[in-house]
Short mmCIF file of C-alpha atoms and ligand atoms in Angstrom, two decimals:
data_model
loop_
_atom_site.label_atom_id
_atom_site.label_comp_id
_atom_site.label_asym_id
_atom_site.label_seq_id
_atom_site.Cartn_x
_atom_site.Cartn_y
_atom_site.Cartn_z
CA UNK X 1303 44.54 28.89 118.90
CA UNK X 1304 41.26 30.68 119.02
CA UNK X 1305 40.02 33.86 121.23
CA UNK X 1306 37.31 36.59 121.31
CA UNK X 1307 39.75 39.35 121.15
CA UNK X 1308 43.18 39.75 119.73
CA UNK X 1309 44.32 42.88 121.38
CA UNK X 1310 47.95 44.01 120.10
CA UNK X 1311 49.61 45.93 122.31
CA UNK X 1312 50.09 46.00 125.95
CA UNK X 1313 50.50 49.44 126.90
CA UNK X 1314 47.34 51.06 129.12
CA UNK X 1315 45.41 51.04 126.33
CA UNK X 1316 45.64 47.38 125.89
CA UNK X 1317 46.01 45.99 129.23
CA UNK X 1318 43.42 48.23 130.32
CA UNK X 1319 40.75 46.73 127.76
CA UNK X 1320 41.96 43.27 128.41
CA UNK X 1321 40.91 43.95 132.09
CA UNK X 1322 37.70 45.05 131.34
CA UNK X 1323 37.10 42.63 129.30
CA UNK X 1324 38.21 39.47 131.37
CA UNK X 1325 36.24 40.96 133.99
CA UNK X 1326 32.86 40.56 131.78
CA UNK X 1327 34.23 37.19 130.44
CA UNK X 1328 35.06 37.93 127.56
CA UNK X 1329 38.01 35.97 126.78
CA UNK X 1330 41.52 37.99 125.13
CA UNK X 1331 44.74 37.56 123.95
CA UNK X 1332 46.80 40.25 124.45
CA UNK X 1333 50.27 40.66 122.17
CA UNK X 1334 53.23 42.51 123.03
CA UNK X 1335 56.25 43.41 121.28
CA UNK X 1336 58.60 44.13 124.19
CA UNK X 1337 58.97 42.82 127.46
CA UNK X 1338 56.95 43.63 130.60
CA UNK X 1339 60.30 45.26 132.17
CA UNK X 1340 61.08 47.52 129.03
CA UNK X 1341 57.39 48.70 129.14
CA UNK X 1342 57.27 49.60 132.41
CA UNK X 1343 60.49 51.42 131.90
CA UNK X 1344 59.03 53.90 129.50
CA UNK X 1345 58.26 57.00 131.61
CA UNK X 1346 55.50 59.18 130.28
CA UNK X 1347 52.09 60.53 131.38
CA UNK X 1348 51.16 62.01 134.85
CA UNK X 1349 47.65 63.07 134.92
CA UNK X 1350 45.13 61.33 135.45
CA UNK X 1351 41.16 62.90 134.56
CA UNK X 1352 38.54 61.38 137.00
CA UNK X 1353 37.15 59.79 134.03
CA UNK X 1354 40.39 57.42 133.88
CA UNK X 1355 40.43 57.09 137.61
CA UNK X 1356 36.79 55.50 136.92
CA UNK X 1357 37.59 53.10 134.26
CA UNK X 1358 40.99 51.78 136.70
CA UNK X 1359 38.29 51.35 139.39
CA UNK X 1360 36.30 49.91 137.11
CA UNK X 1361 38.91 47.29 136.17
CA UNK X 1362 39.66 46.75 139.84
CA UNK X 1363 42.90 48.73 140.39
CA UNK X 1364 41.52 51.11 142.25
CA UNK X 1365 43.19 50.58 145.46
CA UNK X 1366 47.34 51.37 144.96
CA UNK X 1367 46.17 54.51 142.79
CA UNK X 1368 44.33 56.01 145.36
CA UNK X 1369 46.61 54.78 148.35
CA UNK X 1370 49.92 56.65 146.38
CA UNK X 1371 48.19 59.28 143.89
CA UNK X 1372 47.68 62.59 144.98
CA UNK X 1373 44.52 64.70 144.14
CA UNK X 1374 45.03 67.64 142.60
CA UNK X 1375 42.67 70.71 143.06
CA UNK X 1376 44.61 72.99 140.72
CA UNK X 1377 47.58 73.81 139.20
CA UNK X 1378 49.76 77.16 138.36
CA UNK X 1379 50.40 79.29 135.10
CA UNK X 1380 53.12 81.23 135.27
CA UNK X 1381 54.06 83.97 132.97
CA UNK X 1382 55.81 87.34 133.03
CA UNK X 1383 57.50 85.73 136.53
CA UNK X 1384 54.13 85.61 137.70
CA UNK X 1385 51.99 82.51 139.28
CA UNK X 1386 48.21 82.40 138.53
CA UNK X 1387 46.34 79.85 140.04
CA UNK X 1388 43.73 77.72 137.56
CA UNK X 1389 41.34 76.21 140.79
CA UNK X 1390 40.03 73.32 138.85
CA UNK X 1391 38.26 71.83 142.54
CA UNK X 1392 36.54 75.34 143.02
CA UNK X 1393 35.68 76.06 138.91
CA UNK X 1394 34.57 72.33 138.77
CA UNK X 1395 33.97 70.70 141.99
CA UNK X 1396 36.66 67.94 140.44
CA UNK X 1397 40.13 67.50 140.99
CA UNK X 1398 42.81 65.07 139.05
CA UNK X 1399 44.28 62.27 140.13
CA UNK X 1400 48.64 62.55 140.09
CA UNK X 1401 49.61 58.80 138.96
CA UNK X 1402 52.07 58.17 136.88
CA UNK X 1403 51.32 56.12 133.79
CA UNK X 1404 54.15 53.55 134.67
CA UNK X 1405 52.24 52.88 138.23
CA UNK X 1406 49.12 52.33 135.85
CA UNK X 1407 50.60 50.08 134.01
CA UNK X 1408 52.01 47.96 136.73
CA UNK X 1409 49.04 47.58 138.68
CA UNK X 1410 46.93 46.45 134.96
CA UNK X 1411 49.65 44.04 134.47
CA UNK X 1412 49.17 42.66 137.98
CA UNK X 1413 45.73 42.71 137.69
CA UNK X 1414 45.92 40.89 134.59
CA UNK X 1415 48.47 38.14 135.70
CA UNK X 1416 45.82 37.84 138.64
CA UNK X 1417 42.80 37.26 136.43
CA UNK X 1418 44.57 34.48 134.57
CA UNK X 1419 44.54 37.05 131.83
CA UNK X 1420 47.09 35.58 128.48
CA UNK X 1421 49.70 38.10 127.90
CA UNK X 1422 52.23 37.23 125.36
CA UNK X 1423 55.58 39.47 125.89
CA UNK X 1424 58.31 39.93 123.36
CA UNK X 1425 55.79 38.29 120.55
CA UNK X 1426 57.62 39.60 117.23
CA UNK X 1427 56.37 39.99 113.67
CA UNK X 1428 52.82 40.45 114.57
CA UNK X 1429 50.73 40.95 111.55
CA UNK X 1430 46.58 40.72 111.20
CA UNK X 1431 44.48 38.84 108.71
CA UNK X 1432 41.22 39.13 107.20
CA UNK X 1433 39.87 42.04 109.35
CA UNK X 1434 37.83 42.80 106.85
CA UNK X 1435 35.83 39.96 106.70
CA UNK X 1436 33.97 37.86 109.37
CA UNK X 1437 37.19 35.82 110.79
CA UNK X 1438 40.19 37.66 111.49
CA UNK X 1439 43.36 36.03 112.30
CA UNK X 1440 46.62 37.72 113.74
CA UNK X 1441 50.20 35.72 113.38
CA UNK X 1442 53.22 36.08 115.38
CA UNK X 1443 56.57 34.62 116.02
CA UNK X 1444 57.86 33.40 119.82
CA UNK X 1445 60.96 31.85 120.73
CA UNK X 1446 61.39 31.15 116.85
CA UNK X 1447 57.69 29.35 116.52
CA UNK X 1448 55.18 31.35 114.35
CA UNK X 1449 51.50 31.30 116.03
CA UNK X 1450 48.13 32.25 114.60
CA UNK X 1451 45.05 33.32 116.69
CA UNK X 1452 41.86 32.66 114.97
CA UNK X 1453 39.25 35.37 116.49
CA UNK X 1454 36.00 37.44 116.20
CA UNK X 1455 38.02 40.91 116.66
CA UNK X 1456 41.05 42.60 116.92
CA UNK X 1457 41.94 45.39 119.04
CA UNK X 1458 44.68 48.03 117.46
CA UNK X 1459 46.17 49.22 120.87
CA UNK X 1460 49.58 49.08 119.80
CA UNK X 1461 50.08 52.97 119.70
CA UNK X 1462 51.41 55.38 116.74
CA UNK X 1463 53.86 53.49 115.64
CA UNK X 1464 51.53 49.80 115.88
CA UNK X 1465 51.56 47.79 113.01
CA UNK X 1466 47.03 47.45 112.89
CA UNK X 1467 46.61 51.30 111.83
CA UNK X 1468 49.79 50.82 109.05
CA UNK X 1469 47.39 47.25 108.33
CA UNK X 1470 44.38 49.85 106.81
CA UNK X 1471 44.24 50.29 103.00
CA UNK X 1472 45.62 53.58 102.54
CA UNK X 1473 41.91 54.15 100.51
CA UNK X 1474 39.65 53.53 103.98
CA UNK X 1475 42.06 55.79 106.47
CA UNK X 1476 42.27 59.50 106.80
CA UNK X 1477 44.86 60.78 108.65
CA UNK X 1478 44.95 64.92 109.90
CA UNK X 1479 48.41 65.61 111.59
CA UNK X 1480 50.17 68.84 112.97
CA UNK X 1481 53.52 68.27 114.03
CA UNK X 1482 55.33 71.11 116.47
CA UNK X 1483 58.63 72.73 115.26
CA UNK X 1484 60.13 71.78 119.23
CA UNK X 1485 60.45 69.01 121.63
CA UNK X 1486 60.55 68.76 125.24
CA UNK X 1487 63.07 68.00 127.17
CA UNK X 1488 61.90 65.36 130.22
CA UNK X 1489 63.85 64.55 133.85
CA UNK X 1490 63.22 62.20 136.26
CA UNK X 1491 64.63 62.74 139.67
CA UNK X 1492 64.20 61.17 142.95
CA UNK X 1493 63.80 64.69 145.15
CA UNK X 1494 60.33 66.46 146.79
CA UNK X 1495 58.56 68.40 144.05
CA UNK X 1496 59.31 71.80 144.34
CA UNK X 1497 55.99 73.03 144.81
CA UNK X 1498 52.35 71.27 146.10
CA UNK X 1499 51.07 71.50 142.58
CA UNK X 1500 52.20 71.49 139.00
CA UNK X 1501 53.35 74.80 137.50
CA UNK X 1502 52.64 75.21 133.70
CA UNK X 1503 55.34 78.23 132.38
CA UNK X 1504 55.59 80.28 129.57
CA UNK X 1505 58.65 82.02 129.12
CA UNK X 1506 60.71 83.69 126.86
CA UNK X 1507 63.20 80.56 126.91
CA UNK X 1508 60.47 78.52 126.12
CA UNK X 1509 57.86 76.30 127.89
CA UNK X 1510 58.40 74.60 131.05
CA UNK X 1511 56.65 71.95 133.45
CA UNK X 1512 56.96 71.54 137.10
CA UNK X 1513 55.36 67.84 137.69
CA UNK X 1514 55.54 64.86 139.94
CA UNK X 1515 55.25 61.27 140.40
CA UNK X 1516 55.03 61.47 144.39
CA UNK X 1517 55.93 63.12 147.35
CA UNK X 1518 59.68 62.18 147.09
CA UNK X 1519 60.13 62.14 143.00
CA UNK X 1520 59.41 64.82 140.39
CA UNK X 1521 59.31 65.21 136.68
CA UNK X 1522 60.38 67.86 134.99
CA UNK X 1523 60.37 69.54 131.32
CA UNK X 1524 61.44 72.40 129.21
CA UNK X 1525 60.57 73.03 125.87
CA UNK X 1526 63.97 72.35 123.11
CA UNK X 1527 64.00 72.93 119.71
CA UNK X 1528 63.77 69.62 117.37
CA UNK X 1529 67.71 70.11 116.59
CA UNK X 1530 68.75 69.10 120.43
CA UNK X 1531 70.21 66.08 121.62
CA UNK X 1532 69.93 64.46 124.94
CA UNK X 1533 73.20 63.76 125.24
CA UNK X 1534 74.42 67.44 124.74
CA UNK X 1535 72.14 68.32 128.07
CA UNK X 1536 74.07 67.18 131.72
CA UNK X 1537 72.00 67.38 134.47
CA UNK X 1538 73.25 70.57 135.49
CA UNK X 1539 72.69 71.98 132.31
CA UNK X 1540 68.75 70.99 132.70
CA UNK X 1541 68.64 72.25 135.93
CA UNK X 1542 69.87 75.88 134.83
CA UNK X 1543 67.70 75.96 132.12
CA UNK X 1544 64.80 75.08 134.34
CA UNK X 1545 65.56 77.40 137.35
CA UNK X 1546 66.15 80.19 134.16
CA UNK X 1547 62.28 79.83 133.40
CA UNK X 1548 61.03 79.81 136.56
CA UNK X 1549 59.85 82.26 139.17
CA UNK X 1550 62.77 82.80 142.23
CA UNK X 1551 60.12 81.49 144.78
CA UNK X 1552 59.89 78.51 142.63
CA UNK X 1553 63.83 77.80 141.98
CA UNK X 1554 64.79 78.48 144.66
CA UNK X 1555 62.60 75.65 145.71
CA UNK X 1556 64.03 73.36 143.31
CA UNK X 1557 65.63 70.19 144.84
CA UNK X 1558 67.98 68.70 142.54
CA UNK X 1559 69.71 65.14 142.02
CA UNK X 1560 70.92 62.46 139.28
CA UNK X 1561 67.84 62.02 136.78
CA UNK X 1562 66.64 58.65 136.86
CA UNK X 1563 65.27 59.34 133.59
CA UNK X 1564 66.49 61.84 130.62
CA UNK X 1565 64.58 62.48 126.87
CA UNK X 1566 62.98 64.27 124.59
CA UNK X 1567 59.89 63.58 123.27
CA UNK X 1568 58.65 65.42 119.84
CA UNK X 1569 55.29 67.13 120.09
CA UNK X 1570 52.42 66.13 117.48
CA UNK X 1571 48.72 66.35 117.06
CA UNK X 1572 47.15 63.31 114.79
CA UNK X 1573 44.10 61.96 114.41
CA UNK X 1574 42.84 58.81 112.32
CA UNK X 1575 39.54 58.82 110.76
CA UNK X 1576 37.65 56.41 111.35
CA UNK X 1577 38.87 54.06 113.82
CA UNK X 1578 36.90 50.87 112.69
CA UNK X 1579 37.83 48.66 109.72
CA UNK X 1580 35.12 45.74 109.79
CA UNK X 1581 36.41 43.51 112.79
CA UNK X 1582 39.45 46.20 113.33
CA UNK X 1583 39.49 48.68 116.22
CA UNK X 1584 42.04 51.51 116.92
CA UNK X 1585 42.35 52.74 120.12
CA UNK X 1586 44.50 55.00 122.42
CA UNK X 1587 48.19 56.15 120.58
CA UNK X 1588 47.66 54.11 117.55
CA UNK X 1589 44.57 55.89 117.18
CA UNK X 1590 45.41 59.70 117.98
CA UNK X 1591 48.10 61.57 119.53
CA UNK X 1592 48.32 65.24 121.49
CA UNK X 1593 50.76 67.06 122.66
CA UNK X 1594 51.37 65.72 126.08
CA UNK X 1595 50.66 69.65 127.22
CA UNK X 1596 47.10 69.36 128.35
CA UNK X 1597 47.58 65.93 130.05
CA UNK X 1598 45.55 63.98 127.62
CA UNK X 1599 47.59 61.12 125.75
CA UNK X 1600 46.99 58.47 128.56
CA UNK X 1601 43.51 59.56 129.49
CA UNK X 1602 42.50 59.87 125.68
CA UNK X 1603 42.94 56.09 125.67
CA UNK X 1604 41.06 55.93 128.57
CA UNK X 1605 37.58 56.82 127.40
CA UNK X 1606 38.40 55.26 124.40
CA UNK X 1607 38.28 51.74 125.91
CA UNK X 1608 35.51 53.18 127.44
CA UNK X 1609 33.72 53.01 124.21
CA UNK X 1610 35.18 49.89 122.75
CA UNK X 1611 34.82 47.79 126.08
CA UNK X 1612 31.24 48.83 126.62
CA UNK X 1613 30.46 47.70 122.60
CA UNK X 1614 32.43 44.68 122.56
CA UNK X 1615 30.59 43.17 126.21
CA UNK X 1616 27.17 44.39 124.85
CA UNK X 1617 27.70 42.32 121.45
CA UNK X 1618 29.14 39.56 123.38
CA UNK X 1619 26.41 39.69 126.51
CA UNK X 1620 23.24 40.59 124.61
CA UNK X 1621 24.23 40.06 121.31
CA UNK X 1622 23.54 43.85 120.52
CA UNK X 1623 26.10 45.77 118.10
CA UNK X 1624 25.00 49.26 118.03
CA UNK X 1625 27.39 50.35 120.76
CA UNK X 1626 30.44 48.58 118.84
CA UNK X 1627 28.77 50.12 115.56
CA UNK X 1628 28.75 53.24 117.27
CA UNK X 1629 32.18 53.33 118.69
CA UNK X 1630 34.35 55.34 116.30
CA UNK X 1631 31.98 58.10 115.93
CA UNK X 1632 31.38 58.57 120.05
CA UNK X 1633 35.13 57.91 120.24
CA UNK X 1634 36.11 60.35 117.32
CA UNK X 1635 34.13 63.39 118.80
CA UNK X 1636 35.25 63.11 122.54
CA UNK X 1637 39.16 62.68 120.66
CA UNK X 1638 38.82 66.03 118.91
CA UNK X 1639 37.48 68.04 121.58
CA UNK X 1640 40.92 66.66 123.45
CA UNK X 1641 43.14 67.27 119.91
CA UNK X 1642 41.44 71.01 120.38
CA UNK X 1643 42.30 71.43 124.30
CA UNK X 1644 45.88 69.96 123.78
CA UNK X 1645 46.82 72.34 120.57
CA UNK X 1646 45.08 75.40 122.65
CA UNK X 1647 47.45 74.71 126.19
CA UNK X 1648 50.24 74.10 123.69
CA UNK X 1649 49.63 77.26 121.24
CA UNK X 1650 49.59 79.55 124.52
CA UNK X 1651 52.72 78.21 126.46
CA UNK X 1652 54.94 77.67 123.74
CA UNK X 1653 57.16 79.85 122.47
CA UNK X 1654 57.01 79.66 118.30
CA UNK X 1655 59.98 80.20 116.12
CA UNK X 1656 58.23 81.99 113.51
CA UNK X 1657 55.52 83.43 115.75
CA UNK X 1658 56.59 87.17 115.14
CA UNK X 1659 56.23 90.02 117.62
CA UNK X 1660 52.58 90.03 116.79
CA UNK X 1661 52.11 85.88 117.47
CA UNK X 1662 53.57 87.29 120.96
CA UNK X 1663 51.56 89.63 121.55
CA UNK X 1664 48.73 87.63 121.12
CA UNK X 1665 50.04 85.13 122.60
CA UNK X 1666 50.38 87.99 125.73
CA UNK X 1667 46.88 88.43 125.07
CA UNK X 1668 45.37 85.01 125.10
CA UNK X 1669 46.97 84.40 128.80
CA UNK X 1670 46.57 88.03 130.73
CA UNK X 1671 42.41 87.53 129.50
CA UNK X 1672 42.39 83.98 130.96
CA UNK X 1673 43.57 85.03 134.09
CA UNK X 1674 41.64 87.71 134.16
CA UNK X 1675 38.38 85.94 133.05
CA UNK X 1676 36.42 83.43 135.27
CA UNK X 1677 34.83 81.98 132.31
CA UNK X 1678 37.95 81.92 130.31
CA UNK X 1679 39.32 79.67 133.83
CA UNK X 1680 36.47 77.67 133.77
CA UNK X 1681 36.49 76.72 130.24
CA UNK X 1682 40.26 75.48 130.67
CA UNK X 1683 39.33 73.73 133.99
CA UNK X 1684 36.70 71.73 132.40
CA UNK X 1685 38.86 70.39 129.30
CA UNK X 1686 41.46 70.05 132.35
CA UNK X 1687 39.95 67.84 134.12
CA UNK X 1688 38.25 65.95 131.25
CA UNK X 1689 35.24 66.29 129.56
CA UNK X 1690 32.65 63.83 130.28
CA UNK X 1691 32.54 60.50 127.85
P1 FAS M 1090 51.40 52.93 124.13
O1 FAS M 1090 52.30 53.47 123.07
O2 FAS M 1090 51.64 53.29 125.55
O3 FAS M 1090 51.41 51.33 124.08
C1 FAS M 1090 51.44 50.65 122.84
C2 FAS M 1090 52.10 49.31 123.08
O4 FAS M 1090 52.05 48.57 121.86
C3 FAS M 1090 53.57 49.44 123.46
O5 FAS M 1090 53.85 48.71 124.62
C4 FAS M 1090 54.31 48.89 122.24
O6 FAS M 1090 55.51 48.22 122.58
C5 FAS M 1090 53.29 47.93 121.67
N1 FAS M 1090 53.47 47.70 120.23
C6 FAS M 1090 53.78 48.59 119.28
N2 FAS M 1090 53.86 47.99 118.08
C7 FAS M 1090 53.58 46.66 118.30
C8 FAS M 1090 53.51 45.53 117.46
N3 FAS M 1090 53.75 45.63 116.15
N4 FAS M 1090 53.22 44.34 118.01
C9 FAS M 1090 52.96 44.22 119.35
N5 FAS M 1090 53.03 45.27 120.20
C10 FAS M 1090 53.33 46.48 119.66
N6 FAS M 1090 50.62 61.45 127.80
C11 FAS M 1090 50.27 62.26 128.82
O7 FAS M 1090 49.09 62.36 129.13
N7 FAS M 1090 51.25 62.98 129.49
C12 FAS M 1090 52.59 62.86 129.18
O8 FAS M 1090 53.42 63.51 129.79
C13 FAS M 1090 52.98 62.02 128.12
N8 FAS M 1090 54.30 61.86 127.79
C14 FAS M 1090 54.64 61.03 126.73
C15 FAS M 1090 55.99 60.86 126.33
C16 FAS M 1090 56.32 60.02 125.26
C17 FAS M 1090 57.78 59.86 124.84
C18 FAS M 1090 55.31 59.36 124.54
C19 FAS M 1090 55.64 58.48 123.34
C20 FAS M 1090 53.97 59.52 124.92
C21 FAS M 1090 53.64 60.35 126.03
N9 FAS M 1090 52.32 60.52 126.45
C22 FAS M 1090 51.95 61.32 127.47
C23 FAS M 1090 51.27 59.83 125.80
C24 FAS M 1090 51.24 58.43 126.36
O9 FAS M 1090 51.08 58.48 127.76
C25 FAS M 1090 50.17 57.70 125.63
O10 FAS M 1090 49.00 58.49 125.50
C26 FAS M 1090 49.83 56.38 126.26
O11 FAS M 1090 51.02 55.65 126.39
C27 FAS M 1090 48.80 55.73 125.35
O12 FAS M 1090 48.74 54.41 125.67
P2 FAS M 1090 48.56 53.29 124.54
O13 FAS M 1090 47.54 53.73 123.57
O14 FAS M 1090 48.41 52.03 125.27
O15 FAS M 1090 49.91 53.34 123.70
C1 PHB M 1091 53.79 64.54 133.63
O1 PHB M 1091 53.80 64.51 134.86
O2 PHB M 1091 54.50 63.79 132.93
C2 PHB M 1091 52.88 65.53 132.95
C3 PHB M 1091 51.95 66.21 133.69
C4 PHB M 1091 51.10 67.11 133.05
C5 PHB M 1091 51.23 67.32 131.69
C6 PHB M 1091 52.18 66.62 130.94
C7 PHB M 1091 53.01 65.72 131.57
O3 PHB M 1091 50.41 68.23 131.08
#
């Protein structure tokens, strides 16, 4: 079997570069570990930056996004029981998008099935070959058979735990990692958000997260440490918890019912340096992660196919490389700027186990100045709603 582009992983990342791809004619392979119904079960981003809402329009699933999102022109902080408006639409002129990653990734894998795009689900053992030299090939095993794809690249969107980025010589790969000593606690439940927009709280319980998926469904979080288990947390436990960190307006507001959806996710910033390896690209998850604070995991991946799509059709349409060459360094500097953002929202809404009365008080400080401080708003709205690619 033979292809352009062996792209491992079907997650936005990877069915979002397949689209774009296909669309431009260049012809893809995409491999998937699971199947389509276990990774549309995985609940996890929200947000999405107008950047992101491009690239979907881009890849022609435009339409269901913006007849079920919900533009956002701002969002709350609240600390010391009060709410302080961040008015990203009046800072900015931009709003974000509210579309959760799971609807994303449904309408890419329609898309795809709709293009004629080749998906290969529950493909196991996948391993690439030879991505250092001029032909790659990746192998897998289906319904028992091993396969091998002879092709001119492969994509690495198979996320932080993928098997391309573990496929680098330790020698050529450079990893920088921060890893948070707490986790946070997620809900899904099928009742009206409690309020119009999200509320971001600091507390001294810990952080907490007012979100949504729609009109009729919201998603909730509060920060736990590392230690908790999911099973030790009912969902009338959660709810306490919640309505402990909140403001009354706001739980008194809160509508609750059985979660759909119960976990906790760990908290870590990483970055991989570089993110090429001859005919080897990283991209999205497998390439960097952030603390899903600042709403930048899912649109991260985003720009980054932004990048990698726009070098792969030029090399493939004009037969010019210097976008593809140029990919991990463009990539790499719009990905810190993100890693920066995301370890700033979570350093001032998280409460620290070893931060000391003095980490509080600056902590204290940090928010009351933002507030306070037009600039200080406007910087956050900017990195909010994403920084141009
Ligand atoms: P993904 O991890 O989504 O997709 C990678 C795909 O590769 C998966 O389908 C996986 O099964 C597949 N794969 C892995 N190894 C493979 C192999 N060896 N062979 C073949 N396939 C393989 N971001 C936010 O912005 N907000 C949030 O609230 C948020 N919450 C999150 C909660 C959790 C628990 C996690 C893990 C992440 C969260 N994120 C959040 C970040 C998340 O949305 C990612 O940024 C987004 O999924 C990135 O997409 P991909 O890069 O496609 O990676
Ligand atoms: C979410 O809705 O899952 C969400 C929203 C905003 C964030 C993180 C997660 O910053």
């Amino acid at each position: 079997m033979r292809t352009s582009v062996v792209i491992v992983g079907a997650g936005p990342a990877g069915l979002l570069l397949g689209q774009l791809l296909l669309k431009a004619g260049v012809d893809n392979i995409i491999l998937e570990q699971r199947s389509a119904e276990y990774v549309l079960g995985r609940i996890r981003a929200g947000v999405l930056e107008q950047g992101a809402v491009r690239m979907l329009e881009e890849a022609g699933v435009g339409a269901r996004m913006h007849a079920l999102g919900h533009e956002h022109g701002g969002f709350d902080l609240l600390f010391d029981g009060q709410r302080h408006r961040i008015d990203l639409k009046g800072l900015t002129g931009t709003s974000v998008m509210v579309y959760g990653q799971t609807e994303v990734t449904h309408d890419l894998m329609d898309a795809r099935a709709a293009t004629g795009g080749v998906t290969v689900y529950e493909a196991e053992d996948v391993s690439i070959h030879d991505f250092d030299g001029t032909a790659p090939k990746v192998r897998y095993r289906k319904d028992g058979q091993t396969h091998e794809i002879d092709c001119d690249f492969i994509a690495g969107c198979d996320g932080f735990h993928g098997v391309c980025r573990k496929s680098v010589p330790e020698k050529s790969i450079k990893n920088f990692e921060r890893v948070y000593p707490f986790g946070w606690l997620g809900v899904l439940v099928d009742q009206p958000p409690l309020h119009h927009e999200l509320i971001y709280a600091n507390h001294e319980r810990g952080f907490a997260l007012c979100s949504q998926r729609s009109l009729t469904r919201s998603r909730y979080y509060v920060q736990v440490p590392l230690s908790e288990k999911v099973e030790d947390w009912s969902d009338e436990r959660f709810y306490d918890e919640l309505r402990s960190r909140l403001d009354p307006e706001a739980a008194a507001n809160l509508k609750t019912g059985p979660s759909l959806e119960k976990s906790i996710a760990p908290l870590r910033s990483f970055v991989a340096e570089p993110l090429r390896f001859g005919r080897l690209f990283l991209a999205g998850d497998a390439a960097h992660i952030v603390p899903p604070t600042g709403a930048k995991g899912l649109n991260l991946a985003a720009s980054d196919v932004h990048y990698l799509s726009t070098g792969l059709i030029e090399h493939y349409r004009k037969g010019d490389s210097r976008e593809l060459d140029a990919y991990s360094h463009k990539a790499l500097a719009r990905i810190w700027k993100a890693e920066r953002f995301s370890w700033w929202m979570t350093s001032i809404l998280h409460r620290f186990p070893d931060a000391g009365d003095f980490g509080h008080r600056i902590q204290q400080a940090d928010l009351e100045y933002l507030v306070s401080s037009k600039a200080a708003m406007t910087s956050l709205a900017e990195n909010y709603i994403g920084l141009p690619y």
